[in-house]
Every structure is written in structure tokens, then in C-alpha cells.
Tab-separated table of C-alpha atoms in Angstrom:
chain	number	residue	atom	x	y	z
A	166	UNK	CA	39.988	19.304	32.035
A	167	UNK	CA	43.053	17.649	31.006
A	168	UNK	CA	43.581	17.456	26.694
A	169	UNK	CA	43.553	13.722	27.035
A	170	UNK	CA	39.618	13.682	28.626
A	171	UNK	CA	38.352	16.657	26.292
A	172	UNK	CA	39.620	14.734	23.543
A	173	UNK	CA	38.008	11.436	24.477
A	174	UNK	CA	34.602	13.317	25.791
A	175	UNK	CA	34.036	15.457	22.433
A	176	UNK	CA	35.079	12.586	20.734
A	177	UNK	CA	32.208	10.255	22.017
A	178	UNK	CA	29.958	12.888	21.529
A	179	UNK	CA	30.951	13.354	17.636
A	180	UNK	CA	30.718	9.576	17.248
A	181	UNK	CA	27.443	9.901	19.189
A	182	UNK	CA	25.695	12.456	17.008
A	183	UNK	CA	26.611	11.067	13.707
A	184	UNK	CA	25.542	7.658	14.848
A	185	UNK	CA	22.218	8.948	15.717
A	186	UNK	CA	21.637	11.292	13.032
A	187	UNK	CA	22.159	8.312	10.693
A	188	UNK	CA	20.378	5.576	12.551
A	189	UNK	CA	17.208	7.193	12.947
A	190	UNK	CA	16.084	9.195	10.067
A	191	UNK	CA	16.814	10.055	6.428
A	192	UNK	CA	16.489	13.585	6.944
A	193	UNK	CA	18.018	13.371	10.226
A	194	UNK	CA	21.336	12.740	7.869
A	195	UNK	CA	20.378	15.201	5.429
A	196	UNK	CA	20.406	18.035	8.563
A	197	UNK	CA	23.328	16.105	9.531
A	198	UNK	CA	25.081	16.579	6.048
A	199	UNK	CA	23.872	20.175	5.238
A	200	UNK	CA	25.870	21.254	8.758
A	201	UNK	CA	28.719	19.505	7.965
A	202	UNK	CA	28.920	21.611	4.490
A	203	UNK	CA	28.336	24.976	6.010
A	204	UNK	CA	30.886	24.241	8.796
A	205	UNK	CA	33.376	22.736	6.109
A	206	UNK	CA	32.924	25.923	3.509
A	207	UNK	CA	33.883	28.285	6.593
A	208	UNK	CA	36.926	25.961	7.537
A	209	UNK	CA	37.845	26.188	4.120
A	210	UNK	CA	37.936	29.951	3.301
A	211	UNK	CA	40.282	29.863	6.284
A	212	UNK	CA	42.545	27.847	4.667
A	213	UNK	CA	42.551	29.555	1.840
A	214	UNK	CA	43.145	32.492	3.301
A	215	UNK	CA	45.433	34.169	0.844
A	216	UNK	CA	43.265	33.862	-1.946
A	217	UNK	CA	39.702	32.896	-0.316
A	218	UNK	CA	36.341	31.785	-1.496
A	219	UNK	CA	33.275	33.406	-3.308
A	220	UNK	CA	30.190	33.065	-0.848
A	221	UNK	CA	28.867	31.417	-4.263
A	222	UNK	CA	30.100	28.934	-3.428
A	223	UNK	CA	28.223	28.230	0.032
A	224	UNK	CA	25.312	28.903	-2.436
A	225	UNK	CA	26.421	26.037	-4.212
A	226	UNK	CA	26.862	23.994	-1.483
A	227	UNK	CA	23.103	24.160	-0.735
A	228	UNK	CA	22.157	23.881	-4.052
A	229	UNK	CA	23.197	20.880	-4.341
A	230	UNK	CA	21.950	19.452	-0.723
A	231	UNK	CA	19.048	21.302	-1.225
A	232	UNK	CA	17.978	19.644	-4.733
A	233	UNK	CA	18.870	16.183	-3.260
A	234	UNK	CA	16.910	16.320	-0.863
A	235	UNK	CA	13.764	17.543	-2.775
A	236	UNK	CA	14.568	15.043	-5.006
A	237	UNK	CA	14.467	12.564	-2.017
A	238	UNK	CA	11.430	13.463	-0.350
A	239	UNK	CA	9.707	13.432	-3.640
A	240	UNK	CA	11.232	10.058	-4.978
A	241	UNK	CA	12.147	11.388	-8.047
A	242	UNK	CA	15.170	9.923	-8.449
A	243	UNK	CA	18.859	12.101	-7.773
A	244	UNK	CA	19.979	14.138	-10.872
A	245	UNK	CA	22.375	16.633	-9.694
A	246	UNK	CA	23.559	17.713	-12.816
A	247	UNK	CA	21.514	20.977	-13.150
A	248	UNK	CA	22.246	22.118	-9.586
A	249	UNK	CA	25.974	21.823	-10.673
A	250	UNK	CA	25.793	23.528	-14.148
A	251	UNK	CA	23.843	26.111	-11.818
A	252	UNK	CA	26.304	25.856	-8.878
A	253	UNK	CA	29.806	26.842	-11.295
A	254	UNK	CA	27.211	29.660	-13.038
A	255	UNK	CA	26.811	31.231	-9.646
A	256	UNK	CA	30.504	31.283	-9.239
A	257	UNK	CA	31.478	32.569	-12.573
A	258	UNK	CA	28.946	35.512	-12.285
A	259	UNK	CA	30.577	36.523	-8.968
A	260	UNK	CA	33.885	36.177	-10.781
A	261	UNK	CA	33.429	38.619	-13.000
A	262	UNK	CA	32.467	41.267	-10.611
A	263	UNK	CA	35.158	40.664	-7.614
A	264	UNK	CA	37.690	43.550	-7.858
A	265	UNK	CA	40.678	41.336	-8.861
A	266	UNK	CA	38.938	39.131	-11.608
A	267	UNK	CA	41.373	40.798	-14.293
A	268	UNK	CA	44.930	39.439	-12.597
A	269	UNK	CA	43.888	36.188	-10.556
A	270	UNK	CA	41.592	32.980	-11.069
A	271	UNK	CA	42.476	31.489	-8.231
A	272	UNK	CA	39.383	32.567	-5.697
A	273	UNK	CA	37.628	31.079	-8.343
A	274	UNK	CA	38.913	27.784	-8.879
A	275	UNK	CA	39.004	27.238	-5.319
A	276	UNK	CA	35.072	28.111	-4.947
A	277	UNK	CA	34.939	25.509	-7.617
A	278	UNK	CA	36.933	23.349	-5.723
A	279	UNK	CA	34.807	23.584	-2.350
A	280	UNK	CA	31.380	22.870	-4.304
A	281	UNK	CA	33.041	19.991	-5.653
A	282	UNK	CA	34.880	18.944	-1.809
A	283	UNK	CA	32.017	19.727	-0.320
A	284	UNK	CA	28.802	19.551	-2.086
A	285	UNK	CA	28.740	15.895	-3.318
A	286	UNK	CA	29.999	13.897	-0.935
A	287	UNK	CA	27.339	15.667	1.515
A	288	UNK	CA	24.729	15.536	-1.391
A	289	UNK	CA	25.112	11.421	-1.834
A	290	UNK	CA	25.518	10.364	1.586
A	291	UNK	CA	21.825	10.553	2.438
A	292	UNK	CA	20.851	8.585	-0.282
A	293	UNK	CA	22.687	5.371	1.396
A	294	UNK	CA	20.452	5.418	3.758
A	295	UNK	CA	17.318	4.011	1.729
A	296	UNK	CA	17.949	0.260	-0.046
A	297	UNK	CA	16.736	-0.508	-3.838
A	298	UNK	CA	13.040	-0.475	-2.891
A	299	UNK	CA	13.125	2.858	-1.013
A	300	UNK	CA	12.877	1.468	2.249
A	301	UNK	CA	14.969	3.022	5.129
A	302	UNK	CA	18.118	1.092	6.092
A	303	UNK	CA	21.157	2.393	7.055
A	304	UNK	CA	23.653	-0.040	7.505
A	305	UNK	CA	25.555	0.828	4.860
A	306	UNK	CA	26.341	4.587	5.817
A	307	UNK	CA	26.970	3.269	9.154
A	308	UNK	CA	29.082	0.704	7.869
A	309	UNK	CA	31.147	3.389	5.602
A	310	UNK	CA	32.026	5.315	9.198
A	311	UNK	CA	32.813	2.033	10.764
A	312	UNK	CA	35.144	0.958	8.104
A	313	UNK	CA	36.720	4.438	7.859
A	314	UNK	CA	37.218	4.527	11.875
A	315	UNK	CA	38.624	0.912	12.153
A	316	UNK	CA	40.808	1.831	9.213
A	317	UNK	CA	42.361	5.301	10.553
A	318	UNK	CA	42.433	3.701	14.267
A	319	UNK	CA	44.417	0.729	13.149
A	320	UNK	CA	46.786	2.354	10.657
A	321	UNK	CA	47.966	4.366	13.574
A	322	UNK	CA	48.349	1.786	15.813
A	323	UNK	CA	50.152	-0.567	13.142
A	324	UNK	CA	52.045	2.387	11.615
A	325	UNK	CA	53.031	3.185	15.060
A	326	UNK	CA	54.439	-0.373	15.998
A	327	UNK	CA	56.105	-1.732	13.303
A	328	UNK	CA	55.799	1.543	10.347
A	329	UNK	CA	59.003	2.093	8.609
A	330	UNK	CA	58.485	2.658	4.604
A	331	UNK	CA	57.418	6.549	4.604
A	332	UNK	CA	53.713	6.291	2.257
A	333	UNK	CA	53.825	10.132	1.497
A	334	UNK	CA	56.269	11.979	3.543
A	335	UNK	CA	56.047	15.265	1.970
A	336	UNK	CA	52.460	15.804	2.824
A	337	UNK	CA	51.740	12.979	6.333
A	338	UNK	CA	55.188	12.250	7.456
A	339	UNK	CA	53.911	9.942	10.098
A	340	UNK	CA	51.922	7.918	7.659
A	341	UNK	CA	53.595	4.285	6.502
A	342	UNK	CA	53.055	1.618	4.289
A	343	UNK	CA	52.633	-0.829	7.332
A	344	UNK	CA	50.177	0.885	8.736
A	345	UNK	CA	48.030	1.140	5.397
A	346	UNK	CA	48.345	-2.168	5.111
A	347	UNK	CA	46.903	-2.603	8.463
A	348	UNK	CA	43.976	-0.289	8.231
A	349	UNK	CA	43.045	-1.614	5.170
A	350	UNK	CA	43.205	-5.476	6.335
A	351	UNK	CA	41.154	-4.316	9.481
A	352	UNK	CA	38.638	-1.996	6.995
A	353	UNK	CA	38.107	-5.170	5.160
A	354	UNK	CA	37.743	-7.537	8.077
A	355	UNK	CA	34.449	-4.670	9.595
A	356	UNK	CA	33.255	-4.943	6.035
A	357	UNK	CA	33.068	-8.987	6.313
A	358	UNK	CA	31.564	-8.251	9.806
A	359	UNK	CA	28.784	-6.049	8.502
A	360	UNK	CA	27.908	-8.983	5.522
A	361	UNK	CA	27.992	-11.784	8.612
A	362	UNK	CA	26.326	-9.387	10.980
A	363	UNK	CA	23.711	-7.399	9.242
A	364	UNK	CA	20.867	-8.177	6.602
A	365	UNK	CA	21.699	-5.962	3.507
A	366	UNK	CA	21.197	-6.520	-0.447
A	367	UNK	CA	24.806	-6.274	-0.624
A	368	UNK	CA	26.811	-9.436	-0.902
A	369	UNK	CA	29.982	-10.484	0.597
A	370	UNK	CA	31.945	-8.719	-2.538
A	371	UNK	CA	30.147	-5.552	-1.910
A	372	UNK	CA	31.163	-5.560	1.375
A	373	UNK	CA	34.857	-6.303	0.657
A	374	UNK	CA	35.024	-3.715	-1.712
A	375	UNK	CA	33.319	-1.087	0.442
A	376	UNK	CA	35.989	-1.844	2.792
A	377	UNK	CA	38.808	-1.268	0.458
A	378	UNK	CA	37.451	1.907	-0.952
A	379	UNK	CA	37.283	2.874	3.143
A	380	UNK	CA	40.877	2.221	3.473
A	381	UNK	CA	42.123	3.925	0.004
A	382	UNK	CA	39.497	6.687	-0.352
A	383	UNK	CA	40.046	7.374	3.396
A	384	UNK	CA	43.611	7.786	3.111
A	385	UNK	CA	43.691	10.094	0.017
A	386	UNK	CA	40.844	11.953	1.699
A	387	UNK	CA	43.184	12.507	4.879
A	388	UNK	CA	46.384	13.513	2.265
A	389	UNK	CA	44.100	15.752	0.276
A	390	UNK	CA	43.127	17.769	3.246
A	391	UNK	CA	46.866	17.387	4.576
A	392	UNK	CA	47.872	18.883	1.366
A	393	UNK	CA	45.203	22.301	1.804
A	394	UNK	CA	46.684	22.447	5.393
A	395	UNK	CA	50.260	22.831	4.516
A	396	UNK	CA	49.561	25.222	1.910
A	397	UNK	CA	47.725	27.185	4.721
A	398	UNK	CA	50.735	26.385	6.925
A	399	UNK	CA	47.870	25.130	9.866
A	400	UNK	CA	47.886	22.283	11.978
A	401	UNK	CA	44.449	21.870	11.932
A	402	UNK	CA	41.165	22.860	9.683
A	403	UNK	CA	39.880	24.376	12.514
A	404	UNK	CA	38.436	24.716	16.151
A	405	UNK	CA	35.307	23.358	15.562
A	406	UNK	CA	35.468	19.587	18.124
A	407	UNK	CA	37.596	20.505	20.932
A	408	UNK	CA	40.546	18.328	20.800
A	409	UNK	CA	40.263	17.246	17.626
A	410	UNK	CA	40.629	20.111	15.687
A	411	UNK	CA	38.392	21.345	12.462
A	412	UNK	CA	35.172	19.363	11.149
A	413	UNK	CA	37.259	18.795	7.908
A	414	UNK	CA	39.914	16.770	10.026
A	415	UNK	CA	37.669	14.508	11.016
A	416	UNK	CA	35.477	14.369	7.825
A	417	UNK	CA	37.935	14.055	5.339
A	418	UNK	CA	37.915	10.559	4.676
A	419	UNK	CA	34.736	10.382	4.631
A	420	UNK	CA	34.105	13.344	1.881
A	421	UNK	CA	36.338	11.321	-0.565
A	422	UNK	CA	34.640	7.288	0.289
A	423	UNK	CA	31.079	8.531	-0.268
A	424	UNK	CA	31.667	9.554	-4.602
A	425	UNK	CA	33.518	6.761	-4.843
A	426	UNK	CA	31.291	3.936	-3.217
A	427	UNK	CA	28.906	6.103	-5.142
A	428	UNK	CA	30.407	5.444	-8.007
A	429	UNK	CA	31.011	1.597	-7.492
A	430	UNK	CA	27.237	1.259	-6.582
A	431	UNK	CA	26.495	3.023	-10.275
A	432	UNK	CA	28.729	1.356	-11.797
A	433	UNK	CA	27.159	-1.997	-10.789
């Protein structure tokens, strides 16, 4: 099988799963979500391989996606702020007993940093699949993997044509100002599309906004994980989607859009 049809086969079926995981059932995403942060705490200890992770961490992880989604079956409402305190507790305890606690911090800070990578983006997303009343509708998680797609598609294919002003050259040399531009024009255009399109609570604004978040959440998602990859000195996260690389390279965006539409939606 030549790289070119693996790539566009595992592809489809990536695009496939998520889209039906999402589409059909809230806890069909929260399954969804809870693999995506085992899979991304395993890529992660890899690429922090010099100074690892505490499996607290993981335990972290599914603290958190385990308390929001008792909290969601049981409509109580999300507070995630025990699971956290009790999350970075976990951590610290294993801290003091690793064998290098007395010279080095830095396993711990980056157990701390996976719960906090990891564990809330993967903790919130379900929760965008219910509207104000409670009732199922997930347009706007779909609509957040649209955008994010139509804005890393077309600032490669803009960047690629007419890129020439470097956007952050030490971490994504290939990545230009052009083609931000571009994917975020094209992010907000499927997020005017969704409001025309689709019946939502969310106005045209929303939409607009959700699209820009997309494009500038996406991209500092993709330069974040860039950023853990050249300190690993890897190409990719992983080997987890054949000819794609890691789950984290194709998830990154996405980990850093969901807190902040989060936080736009909380703010409002």
C-alpha cells in the first residue's frame, strides 16, 4: 500500500470515528474522549522521555473524565475543581517518593502539565454536545472539528501558494502569515455555514467567534505540540494513525479550541 493511500484510508477512518462517536451519543464522545487521553498520556511520556511522567498523572486524567461524566449522567452540573485539587495531590504524593525528588522537579511539572494538556480539553468536550435545556445536539462539537479541519486544510494550501512572511519559524518553519490568514477566513466562512445551515441557540456572532477561536486556538495548539516535539527531537507524537503519525498530531488543535470556546461560552 503506497504512503499516499494509507494516509488517505486511515485518514477517512479517523474522520469517520470521531464523526460518529459525536453524532450519535453523549457518552459515545465521552468513550471517545477518555481514549483519546489515555492514548495522548502514553504519547506524551514518550516525548518526555528524558525526564518522563508520574503514572499520577494518567490517574488524573481519569479523574477528571471520570467526574465529568458522573456529573453528566447525573445532571448535576460540571465542577471540576475538586477532581483537580485531587488530580495535582496525586502527583505531589508520588513526587515525594520517586528516587530523584531531592535534585529535579521536572517529572513533576510535566505530570502537571499532561493533566492540564490532557484532562480538560477531553473533560469539556462532551459537554458541547447537550444545548441549554439538556437536550442532545451536537452541532457545535461537530462544528469545532469542521472549523479546525477547514482551517489547517486551507492554511496549507494558502501557505503553500502564495506563503512568504515566516509566522513562527523556530518552532513550524513551514507555517506563514498567508496561510493563517487563509485558514482563519475559511474557519470563519464554515462557522457562517453552520449558523445558515444548522438550527442552534447560537447566533451568527457565536458562530464567527467559534470560528476564530478554531483558527487561533488551532494554530497555537499545533505550535504547542511542535514545541514538545522538538524538545523530544521527533517528527511525530507517535505511531498511533498510520500515516499520520501520533493521536496528539492530529488532536492538538483541538485540545487547545475546546477551554477556550469553553471559556467564551462562560464568559457569556
Amino acid at each position: 500500500m503506497s504512503e499516499l493511500i494509507k494516509r488517505g484510508l486511515y485518514g477517512a477512518i479517523y474522520v469517520a470515528v470521531i464523526l460518529a462517536s459525536i453524532l450519535v451519543d453523549s457518552m459515545l464522545t465521552f468513550a471517545l474522549m477518555g481514549i483519546m487521553g489515555v492514548v495522548g498520556f502514553f504519547e506524551m511520556r514518550k516525548l518526555t522521555s528524558n525526564h518522563r511522567i508520574y503514572y499520577s498523572s494518567l490517574l488524573g486524567i481519569l479523574i477528571l473524565w471520570g467526574t465529568s461524566a458522573y456529573q453528566f449522567i447525573y445532571g448535576t452540573g460540571l465542577n471540576l475543581a475538586p477532581a483537580i485539587v485531587a488530580s495535582v495531590v496525586a502527583i505531589f504524593v508520588q513526587h515525594i517518593w520517586a528516587s530523584d525528588s531531592e535534585i529535579t522537579t521536572a517529572r513533576m511539572s510535566n505530570s502537571v502539565l499532561a493533566v492540564a494538556y490532557l484532562a480538560l480539553p477531553i473533560s469539556l468536550a462532551p459537554w458541547f454536545t447537550v444545548d441549554s435545556y439538556g437536550f442532545f445536539d451536537a452541532t457545535l462539537l461537530l462544528g469545532l472539528f469542521v472549523m479546525i479541519w477547514t482551517n489547517d486544510t486551507f492554511a496549507y494550501l494558502v501557505g503553500k501558494s502564495i506563503g512568504k512572511h515566516r509566522l513562527h519559524e523556530r518552532l513550524s518553519p513551514k507555517k506563514s502569515v498567508e496561510g493563517f490568514v487563509g485558514g482563519m477566513a475559511f474557519a470563519i466562512l464554515a462557522g457562517y455555514l453552520f449558523h445558515v445551515y444548522t438550527i442552534t441557540e447560537y447566533t451568527l456572532s457565536d458562530w464567527i467567534f467559534f470560528g476564530l477561536i478554531s483558527s487561533i486556538g488551532g494554530t497555537m495548539g499545533d505550535l504547542f505540540e511542535s514545541a514538545l516535539k522538538r524538545s523530544a527531537k521527533v517528527k511525530d507524537s507517535g505511531k498511533f494513525i498510520p500515516g499520520h503519525g501520533g493521536l496528539l498530531d492530529r488532536i492538538d488543535s483541538f485540545l487547545f479550541v475546546v477551554p477556550m470556546v469553553w471559556l467564551y461560552l462562560y464568559i457569556l
